[in-house]
Amino acid sequence: MDNKQTEVVIFCPLPPKPNGIADYLAEQLPYFCREIKVNVVVENSHPTPVGIPLSVSIVRLEQYLWGKEKFSKIPHIYHVGNNPDTTYMLPVLLSRPGLVVIHDLNLHYLIDLTNLSKGDKDGYTLALFNNYGEAGARLGSQLKKFGWKGQFMPHELMMNASIVNAAERIIVHSEYSANKIRALGHTNVKVVPHHLSPAVRQYQTKLKMRYRGEQGIPGDKFVITSLGFIAKAKQIKAVLTALMELKQKGYDFVYILAGQCKPHEYDVYQDIADSGLQENVLITGFLEEDQFFKHLVASDLIINLRYPSGGETSGTLTRAMGMGLCCIVVDIGPFSELPNDCAVKLVWNSDFAEALQESIKQLMDNPQKRTMIGLNAKKWTAANQNINLTTTAYMEETLLLREHTSPKGEIQEYRFIKYLKQEDILRWQEETENVHNIHDRYWWKVNLFPINNDSVALVSEHFERTSFVLSNLYNYATDQLTKIEFNDIDYSKKINNLYSSAVVEVSLSLLAEDPVKWLAGLNKLIALSGVVVISLVLDDTKNSDISLTRKHIEEYMSAAGFTIEKVIPGPLDIDMSMPNDKLEEEWVFKLIKRSWMVNLNPPSYENGMSELLWLYSGLSDQSE
């Protein structure tokens, strides 16, 4: 890639979509367009974008897919949020690496929209397995069988592993989110603060009363505002309870919920009625940008609560602080990173309700305190969230992206796994002289291994014979095959290279020494969605005390983050002239690597308590 980037492809919704991420990108585009050509890919049904620089090329998803070769050498940026407006980009994001801007650390709802919301319980179960290994698969099976879905699952299970793993580089808006993603093993994570909208300069605090009149807000009352979608996690009920107590003590106010209701998620009208604040509460519905800013200026106090937190950074809070407004937040997640003198930060504990009521009371009584906190917030935001700085950081990250093209100029992306035709295998077997002397294992005869993966880890005592089959039948080049000794596979070791597939030929007696940890080590070697074929030979176990059954092995494979796509017990060919004591039984397993998470002590394993570990190639020694 050149030192100076000249073009970029961005996947993101745009205005007039009622979406904060759309507004976020729209504010950045004029700064990007100063230096580079920008292509924004939107979903096919997206309304005609408005307020966008004329130099920006708007591309529908269908147009992109038809002409994706044209875009193959251009760096890609994906803006992902936990909402329906970003689902359209997922197939491209998961197949074409790029810079992913994760606006919401919790992406459970986004993933849910692609499967469970459409009635696809199997797809949801697979997504749970991908993210949480065997434990996730168990949750999915309970949902399918009994309809069990815990009330807090969407908050506790963030379901972001597939997005994180697909990204080449990642941008987040807080150290909180960055540390969570680094804990998953991704090292290319950059914190770029959420920028302050340049539009704040157009609205003056001295026009507060004019804006109140224009928006129908009483001019003689204390105005408290909560911004954005009216969701349960915004803790509106806690605010209403606090305000109900203050009203009973003689305080007069208007509480404005400046955003769109989510009636399927939270019945705010019932809570308003229960609090007896019908005359004090105004619900605006979705606000256009001009109305939104005027509501901000018209406010005396902003309450922006989030619990539980999905790791999101609030764009509405950034705007409020940038305009010099005093804000109350929960001291959790990214909000904990705000300086203590720039907002009122409340600890979420058993005293939260009392602390919230007392904080509102103090700020209503003390305009000097509100003003001082607002001024501190304005100064800090101007210094740390300047849009010139943030857009420059974006461009620096795109320069670090690799060029995703092959020497022939083809797009380097996910390729559908291809297999040989069975007749091709039979023909090769017939044409190859002394084929039984070349290789007596039959994993290749039953056609379980793909022909177009990039790299193959080969674990076999008969490397020459096995590599002969892979080279001559499957057309793998010599430099695509890497010999790995059985004893070198260790889950506690740091791994530098990942393989897209593997062929493993091993005896049951050797595997039985520590099957769980060895399979965990194999997991660490293989890239996500990698194909592993294991040929397990029962050669010297007939007269031994090994009690490792095929059921146990399959449980251990699942616990190690693999799904079992196919099992073929053998032998495939029986030579009647061979003595019975020379017959060897062979089990062949085709596995797909689904998850980095492994369970080192599955239920049938006898070594004590269950222990879940993330095994990422970028992490240090897992045994420490």
XYZ file of C-alpha atoms in Angstrom:
624
model
C 0.000 0.000 0.000
C 1.206 3.512 -0.761
C 2.296 5.729 2.104
C -0.547 8.092 1.281
C -4.008 6.579 1.025
C -6.099 7.809 -1.917
C -9.372 5.870 -1.631
C -11.437 3.998 0.944
C -14.615 1.882 1.065
C -16.817 2.475 4.110
C -19.772 0.317 5.136
C -22.139 2.402 7.240
C -25.718 3.741 7.238
C -26.169 7.436 6.511
C -28.786 10.115 7.242
C -31.765 10.222 7.008
C -31.555 6.869 8.816
C -32.478 7.604 12.455
C -29.215 6.154 13.671
C -26.422 7.691 15.737
C -23.752 5.840 13.751
C -25.140 7.330 10.536
C -24.814 10.816 12.011
C -21.326 9.980 13.260
C -20.011 9.096 9.801
C -21.843 11.976 8.113
C -19.963 14.389 10.373
C -16.618 12.772 9.479
C -17.067 12.618 5.714
C -16.145 16.266 4.923
C -12.817 15.722 6.693
C -12.096 12.469 4.861
C -12.976 14.011 1.516
C -10.248 16.626 1.891
C -7.620 13.934 1.345
C -9.165 10.851 -0.281
C -11.939 9.515 -2.457
C -14.692 7.971 -0.310
C -17.111 5.206 -1.309
C -19.892 4.507 1.195
C -21.694 1.176 0.801
C -25.274 1.212 2.119
C -27.963 -1.475 2.153
C -30.093 -1.896 -0.969
C -33.248 -0.397 0.611
C -31.449 2.556 2.202
C -33.236 5.899 1.577
C -31.374 8.434 -0.531
C -28.635 9.859 1.749
C -28.896 13.539 2.643
C -26.365 16.085 3.850
C -23.435 14.196 2.313
C -20.555 15.827 0.361
C -21.095 15.614 -3.390
C -17.720 13.944 -3.868
C -18.810 10.888 -1.845
C -19.769 7.940 -4.029
C -22.857 6.133 -2.656
C -22.815 2.422 -3.520
C -25.709 0.037 -2.863
C -24.727 -3.361 -1.466
C -25.862 -5.082 -4.649
C -23.669 -2.762 -6.741
C -20.706 -3.491 -4.486
C -21.160 -7.257 -4.788
C -21.415 -7.092 -8.568
C -18.298 -4.957 -8.815
C -16.342 -6.121 -5.774
C -13.250 -6.885 -7.843
C -13.053 -3.159 -8.589
C -12.930 -2.468 -4.847
C -10.628 -5.363 -3.969
C -7.455 -3.308 -3.518
C -9.158 -0.489 -1.606
C -9.030 -0.498 2.227
C -12.388 -1.309 3.840
C -13.855 0.277 6.977
C -16.923 -1.197 8.700
C -18.992 0.692 11.298
C -20.721 -1.911 13.466
C -23.407 -1.212 16.038
C -25.860 -3.304 17.990
C -28.816 -2.433 15.770
C -30.583 -3.605 12.574
C -28.996 -0.949 10.359
C -25.605 -2.706 10.322
C -26.697 -6.306 9.642
C -26.371 -5.862 5.853
C -22.588 -5.548 6.022
C -21.897 -8.707 8.061
C -21.397 -11.155 5.145
C -18.785 -8.831 3.618
C -17.140 -8.009 6.953
C -16.779 -11.697 7.825
C -15.188 -12.502 4.471
C -13.147 -9.415 3.619
C -10.859 -8.204 6.461
C -10.562 -4.519 7.168
C -10.771 -1.837 9.827
C -13.810 -2.449 12.044
C -15.176 0.370 14.176
C -17.009 -1.307 17.053
C -19.425 1.286 18.409
C -21.124 -1.149 20.810
C -19.046 -3.770 22.582
C -22.188 -5.830 23.142
C -23.352 -7.141 19.740
C -25.781 -9.806 20.977
C -28.833 -8.160 19.425
C -27.019 -7.685 16.100
C -26.179 -11.401 15.892
C -29.670 -12.324 17.135
C -31.145 -10.386 14.195
C -29.377 -12.700 11.734
C -30.726 -15.949 13.177
C -32.957 -16.231 16.262
C -35.155 -13.276 15.312
C -35.840 -15.129 12.050
C -36.701 -18.364 13.864
C -33.298 -19.928 13.150
C -32.499 -21.556 16.492
C -29.776 -23.719 14.960
C -27.989 -20.637 13.648
C -28.263 -18.983 17.047
C -26.862 -22.096 18.729
C -23.921 -22.133 16.311
C -23.287 -18.439 17.029
C -23.271 -19.214 20.755
C -20.804 -22.055 20.112
C -18.591 -19.759 18.034
C -18.471 -17.225 20.851
C -18.500 -19.392 23.964
C -17.549 -22.908 22.920
C -19.218 -25.896 24.529
C -20.931 -23.744 27.192
C -22.556 -21.624 24.475
C -23.704 -24.711 22.588
C -25.347 -25.976 25.767
C -27.259 -22.725 26.179
C -28.391 -23.002 22.567
C -29.561 -26.586 23.014
C -31.572 -25.581 26.090
C -33.209 -22.831 24.063
C -34.094 -25.241 21.247
C -35.375 -27.964 23.545
C -37.068 -26.031 26.336
C -37.318 -22.436 25.087
C -35.036 -21.258 27.899
C -33.386 -17.912 27.327
C -32.157 -16.147 30.427
C -33.419 -12.619 30.980
C -29.875 -11.272 31.190
C -28.346 -13.319 28.352
C -28.438 -10.381 25.891
C -26.527 -8.258 28.434
C -24.090 -10.835 29.784
C -23.223 -12.590 26.509
C -21.834 -9.920 24.205
C -21.521 -12.193 21.135
C -18.777 -10.098 19.556
C -16.118 -12.772 18.994
C -16.996 -13.416 15.330
C -16.738 -9.693 14.527
C -13.523 -9.292 16.514
C -11.899 -12.334 14.903
C -12.820 -11.181 11.393
C -11.291 -7.731 11.829
C -7.770 -6.976 10.730
C -7.694 -3.825 12.838
C -10.220 -2.435 15.308
C -11.184 1.039 16.484
C -13.135 1.581 19.701
C -13.988 4.729 21.637
C -12.827 3.745 25.135
C -10.047 1.948 26.972
C -12.751 -0.195 28.570
C -13.758 -1.616 25.188
C -10.158 -1.880 24.018
C -9.147 -3.938 27.059
C -12.146 -6.249 26.640
C -11.188 -6.900 23.008
C -7.498 -7.344 23.804
C -8.538 -9.970 26.341
C -9.969 -11.931 23.412
C -6.511 -12.009 21.849
C -6.795 -9.202 19.271
C -3.705 -7.008 19.394
C -4.454 -4.406 16.692
C -6.874 -2.287 18.729
C -6.811 1.506 18.649
C -8.748 3.843 20.957
C -10.104 6.819 19.038
C -12.385 9.000 21.195
C -15.904 9.677 19.960
C -15.636 13.032 18.203
C -17.575 16.126 19.186
C -20.006 17.141 16.464
C -18.895 20.328 14.680
C -22.579 21.355 14.614
C -22.469 22.330 18.306
C -20.860 25.627 17.273
C -24.096 26.677 15.569
C -26.148 26.735 18.786
C -25.663 29.406 21.437
C -26.544 29.010 25.092
C -27.745 32.626 25.255
C -30.666 31.569 23.022
C -31.931 29.041 25.575
C -35.309 30.716 26.072
C -35.862 31.179 22.342
C -35.177 27.479 21.778
C -37.555 26.577 24.591
C -40.284 28.588 22.941
C -39.639 27.010 19.534
C -39.777 23.497 21.001
C -42.770 24.070 23.266
C -40.762 23.754 26.480
C -41.885 25.839 29.486
C -39.584 28.786 30.110
C -40.183 29.041 33.857
C -39.361 25.486 34.922
C -36.217 23.499 35.603
C -35.640 21.275 32.557
C -34.101 17.804 32.919
C -33.449 15.796 29.741
C -32.557 12.201 28.891
C -31.439 11.704 25.294
C -31.666 8.913 22.738
C -33.718 5.740 22.442
C -35.954 5.182 25.476
C -34.681 1.763 26.500
C -34.824 -0.160 29.757
C -31.062 0.068 30.254
C -31.339 3.889 30.366
C -32.826 3.422 33.867
C -35.694 5.829 33.165
C -37.732 4.179 35.927
C -35.036 5.073 38.484
C -35.116 8.707 37.311
C -38.923 8.828 37.509
C -38.825 7.421 41.052
C -36.286 10.063 42.121
C -38.282 12.860 40.502
C -41.499 11.630 42.105
C -39.860 12.004 45.527
C -38.570 15.473 44.636
C -41.985 16.599 43.416
C -43.474 15.550 46.731
C -40.865 17.775 48.401
C -42.056 20.764 46.358
C -39.643 20.821 43.423
C -41.057 21.921 40.070
C -39.571 20.640 36.814
C -40.106 19.232 33.331
C -38.522 15.888 32.469
C -38.003 15.483 28.718
C -37.382 12.095 27.154
C -35.834 13.296 23.904
C -35.882 10.152 21.814
C -37.799 7.306 20.269
C -39.740 4.765 22.347
C -39.112 1.011 22.140
C -42.518 -0.295 23.265
C -41.614 -3.932 22.546
C -38.736 -3.629 25.022
C -39.872 -1.148 27.628
C -43.282 0.352 28.520
C -42.213 3.803 29.662
C -45.804 5.103 29.735
C -46.702 2.639 32.487
C -43.788 3.824 34.622
C -44.763 7.453 34.043
C -48.318 6.682 35.164
C -47.092 4.741 38.218
C -44.940 7.712 39.249
C -47.795 10.206 38.873
C -45.621 12.460 36.705
C -47.861 12.626 33.637
C -47.926 16.436 33.825
C -44.165 16.688 34.272
C -42.920 14.374 31.517
C -42.656 15.129 27.793
C -41.762 12.464 25.206
C -40.568 13.966 21.945
C -40.115 10.898 19.742
C -37.260 10.921 17.241
C -35.730 14.369 16.838
C -34.163 15.784 13.702
C -30.673 17.146 14.295
C -31.713 20.805 14.594
C -34.404 19.940 17.150
C -31.987 17.700 19.019
C -29.426 20.470 19.520
C -32.088 22.982 20.523
C -33.385 20.558 23.146
C -29.838 20.263 24.485
C -29.403 24.028 24.815
C -32.886 24.315 26.375
C -31.922 21.892 29.173
C -30.597 22.672 32.654
C -29.465 19.135 33.452
C -28.788 15.995 31.421
C -29.316 12.532 32.926
C -27.598 9.866 30.823
C -27.758 6.578 32.722
C -26.721 3.165 31.378
C -26.998 -0.032 33.376
C -26.122 -2.638 32.418
C -23.593 -1.167 30.029
C -22.990 -2.708 26.622
C -19.600 -1.010 26.401
C -21.052 1.752 24.231
C -19.812 5.342 24.214
C -22.720 7.756 24.082
C -22.611 10.200 21.192
C -25.465 12.165 22.756
C -23.457 12.503 25.978
C -20.435 13.757 24.024
C -22.590 16.439 22.423
C -24.131 17.456 25.746
C -20.746 17.754 27.439
C -19.311 19.593 24.442
C -22.059 22.198 24.793
C -21.182 22.774 28.433
C -24.087 20.939 30.063
C -23.909 19.261 33.449
C -24.530 15.515 33.125
C -25.251 12.644 35.506
C -23.948 9.199 34.509
C -23.431 5.761 36.044
C -19.803 5.148 36.979
C -19.463 2.036 34.820
C -17.673 0.942 31.636
C -16.612 3.773 29.316
C -18.403 6.346 31.499
C -15.903 5.629 34.295
C -13.191 7.139 32.088
C -14.740 10.603 32.260
C -12.793 12.947 34.564
C -14.484 13.256 37.948
C -14.896 17.014 37.601
C -16.589 16.754 34.178
C -19.724 14.839 35.196
C -21.561 13.541 38.241
C -20.654 9.835 38.331
C -22.842 7.603 40.477
C -21.744 4.174 41.660
C -24.231 1.400 40.876
C -24.921 -0.232 44.237
C -27.690 -0.609 46.798
C -27.562 3.142 47.511
C -27.937 4.185 43.858
C -31.567 5.342 44.076
C -30.860 7.536 47.087
C -27.658 8.920 45.506
C -29.500 9.733 42.270
C -32.233 11.650 44.065
C -29.713 13.547 46.187
C -27.564 14.451 43.158
C -30.537 15.805 41.222
C -31.626 17.811 44.273
C -28.164 19.321 44.796
C -27.820 20.288 41.140
C -31.281 21.863 41.049
C -30.396 23.885 44.152
C -26.891 24.873 43.066
C -26.629 26.523 39.615
C -22.978 27.434 40.283
C -22.079 23.756 40.657
C -23.928 22.884 37.444
C -22.125 25.637 35.584
C -18.679 24.619 36.849
C -19.176 20.939 35.916
C -20.478 21.991 32.477
C -17.496 24.259 31.799
C -15.050 21.515 32.813
C -16.834 19.098 30.488
C -16.723 21.572 27.607
C -12.980 22.188 27.981
C -12.142 18.499 28.312
C -14.273 17.517 25.304
C -12.759 20.252 23.124
C -9.252 19.090 23.971
C -9.799 15.324 23.661
C -12.607 14.806 21.162
C -11.745 17.217 18.379
C -12.947 15.833 15.044
C -9.720 16.819 13.261
C -7.766 14.587 15.648
C -10.160 11.648 15.424
C -10.416 11.607 11.633
C -6.625 11.797 11.368
C -6.433 8.732 13.616
C -8.834 6.902 11.304
C -6.674 7.638 8.291
C -3.552 6.468 10.121
C -5.240 3.158 10.886
C -6.310 2.610 7.264
C -2.692 3.093 6.171
C -1.766 0.105 8.325
C -4.193 -2.247 6.575
C -2.704 -4.923 4.381
C -3.430 -5.028 0.664
C -5.913 -7.897 0.319
C -5.080 -9.100 -3.144
C -3.310 -12.126 -4.511
C -0.475 -11.864 -7.077
C -3.107 -12.349 -9.783
C -5.182 -9.443 -8.491
C -7.981 -11.664 -7.190
C -9.808 -10.754 -4.019
C -8.289 -12.438 -0.974
C -11.422 -13.370 0.932
C -13.244 -16.372 2.295
C -13.438 -19.098 -0.328
C -16.076 -21.787 -0.286
C -14.551 -25.073 0.770
C -14.221 -27.389 -2.219
C -13.817 -31.147 -2.333
C -12.808 -33.674 -4.938
C -15.366 -35.744 -6.761
C -15.473 -39.301 -5.490
C -14.827 -40.654 -8.978
C -11.612 -38.599 -9.120
C -10.397 -40.292 -5.958
C -11.253 -43.756 -7.273
C -9.541 -43.036 -10.579
C -6.401 -41.766 -8.829
C -6.384 -44.838 -6.585
C -6.578 -47.134 -9.607
C -3.973 -45.252 -11.591
C -1.437 -44.919 -8.795
C 0.761 -47.963 -8.585
C 1.004 -49.759 -5.254
C -1.389 -47.242 -3.676
C -1.777 -49.386 -0.561
C 1.947 -49.152 -0.042
C 1.793 -45.404 -0.465
C -0.727 -44.944 2.290
C -2.781 -47.413 4.270
C -4.970 -44.845 6.039
C -8.304 -44.145 4.412
C -9.244 -40.552 5.407
C -8.509 -39.508 1.830
C -10.561 -42.354 0.346
C -13.752 -41.137 2.033
C -13.216 -37.618 0.657
C -13.323 -35.548 3.859
C -10.445 -33.150 3.178
C -10.765 -29.892 1.171
C -8.670 -29.043 -1.871
C -8.316 -25.266 -1.693
C -7.187 -24.274 1.802
C -4.054 -22.169 2.165
C -1.981 -24.098 4.683
C -2.048 -27.608 6.133
C -0.631 -28.787 9.441
C 0.364 -32.424 9.035
C 0.635 -34.524 12.192
C 1.765 -38.003 11.197
C 4.552 -40.490 11.737
C 4.372 -41.155 8.005
C 4.858 -37.611 6.753
C 6.251 -38.621 3.345
C 3.376 -40.956 2.524
C 0.703 -38.530 3.714
C 2.263 -35.538 1.972
C 2.421 -37.618 -1.226
C -1.363 -38.008 -1.122
C -1.921 -34.321 -0.350
C 0.432 -33.229 -3.128
C -0.587 -35.684 -5.875
C -4.279 -36.158 -5.175
C -5.233 -32.861 -3.526
C -2.753 -30.692 -5.454
C -1.198 -28.996 -2.437
C 2.214 -27.461 -3.021
C 5.075 -28.614 -0.811
C 5.377 -25.214 0.877
C 1.729 -25.429 1.953
C 2.415 -28.504 4.082
C 4.029 -28.205 7.493
C 5.101 -31.205 9.544
C 4.254 -30.939 13.234
C 5.257 -33.522 15.795
C 2.515 -34.890 18.022
C 4.352 -33.905 21.209
C 4.891 -30.350 19.963
C 1.160 -29.624 20.158
C 0.728 -28.051 23.567
C -2.086 -25.739 24.657
C 0.283 -23.845 26.984
C 2.639 -22.769 24.185
C 2.487 -19.477 22.347
C 1.608 -20.011 18.679
C 3.013 -17.817 15.909
C 1.286 -19.365 12.891
C -2.278 -20.531 12.306
C -3.192 -23.213 9.772
C -6.350 -23.228 7.682
C -6.594 -27.038 7.910
C -4.915 -30.095 9.353
C -4.508 -33.830 8.789
C -3.862 -35.796 11.950
C -2.910 -39.496 11.955
C -2.497 -40.811 15.462
C -2.991 -43.988 17.475
C -5.579 -44.126 20.227
C -2.955 -45.212 22.739
C -0.915 -42.062 22.078
C -3.936 -39.742 22.204
C -5.186 -41.384 25.410
C -2.262 -39.986 27.407
C -4.016 -36.593 27.706
C -6.708 -36.202 25.040
C -8.323 -33.059 26.460
C -5.182 -30.927 26.636
C -3.860 -32.254 23.330
C -7.088 -31.354 21.501
C -7.003 -27.941 23.197
C -3.508 -27.501 21.775
C -4.766 -28.507 18.333
C -7.481 -25.845 18.641
C -4.779 -23.253 19.173
C -3.052 -24.199 15.912
C -6.101 -23.903 13.655
C -7.761 -20.760 12.314
C -11.471 -20.266 12.841
C -13.574 -22.308 10.388
C -10.516 -24.461 9.702
C -11.078 -28.095 8.646
C -9.379 -30.842 10.643
C -9.425 -34.510 9.641
C -8.308 -36.915 12.351
C -7.504 -40.519 11.541
C -7.518 -42.364 14.858
C -6.080 -45.869 14.723
C -6.949 -48.477 17.346
C -3.810 -50.525 16.809
C -2.405 -51.582 20.170
C -5.344 -50.995 22.494
C -7.188 -54.308 22.237
C -5.319 -55.906 25.113
C -4.705 -52.713 27.096
C -6.631 -51.028 29.882
C -7.459 -47.919 27.822
C -11.108 -47.048 28.446
C -11.337 -44.106 26.061
C -14.519 -44.626 24.045
C -15.560 -42.899 20.853
C -18.268 -41.065 22.811
C -15.607 -39.673 25.148
C -13.453 -38.557 22.230
C -16.381 -36.773 20.577
C -17.180 -34.992 23.842
C -13.554 -33.869 24.132
C -13.532 -32.602 20.550
C -16.637 -30.520 21.236
C -15.140 -29.239 24.486
C -12.043 -28.207 22.500
C -14.065 -25.845 20.294
C -14.695 -28.162 17.323
C -17.960 -29.253 15.763
C -17.974 -32.803 14.441
C -19.177 -32.729 10.864
C -18.762 -36.423 10.113
C -17.562 -39.645 11.747
C -16.652 -42.783 9.786
C -15.674 -45.914 11.759
C -13.645 -48.473 9.804
C -11.818 -50.266 8.419
C -13.015 -49.221 4.982
C -11.300 -52.094 3.173
C -11.146 -55.572 4.684
C -8.531 -57.928 3.345
C -9.817 -61.435 4.150
C -6.311 -62.831 3.866
C -5.112 -60.654 6.747
C -4.913 -62.408 10.145
C -7.452 -61.146 12.684
C -4.778 -59.994 15.089
C -3.379 -57.733 12.368
C -6.677 -55.986 11.570
C -6.657 -52.361 12.667
C -9.806 -50.393 13.340
C -9.724 -46.760 12.238
C -12.050 -43.911 13.248
C -12.048 -40.868 10.964
C -13.413 -37.544 12.228
C -14.011 -34.424 10.195
C -13.984 -31.378 12.476
C -14.556 -27.644 11.989
C -12.869 -25.181 14.347
C -15.733 -23.021 15.655
C -14.471 -21.334 18.796
C -11.317 -20.247 20.599
C -12.876 -21.127 23.923
C -12.136 -24.593 25.249
C -13.231 -26.518 28.310
C -10.229 -28.302 29.803
C -12.413 -30.451 32.039
C -15.582 -31.576 30.257
C -18.139 -33.515 32.344
C -16.858 -36.965 31.371
C -13.254 -36.059 32.144
C -12.204 -37.221 35.578
C -9.787 -34.503 36.625
C -11.927 -32.305 38.843
C -13.639 -28.967 38.341
C -14.626 -27.499 34.993
C -12.353 -24.747 33.728
C -12.936 -22.499 30.712
C -9.993 -20.868 28.977
C -9.599 -18.569 25.988
C -6.772 -19.954 23.879
C -5.584 -17.272 21.486
C -2.478 -17.506 19.415
C -1.473 -13.974 20.386
C -1.612 -14.592 24.122
C 1.299 -15.491 26.344
C 1.759 -18.881 27.974
C -1.682 -20.026 29.090
C -0.274 -22.170 31.887
C 0.904 -19.152 33.847
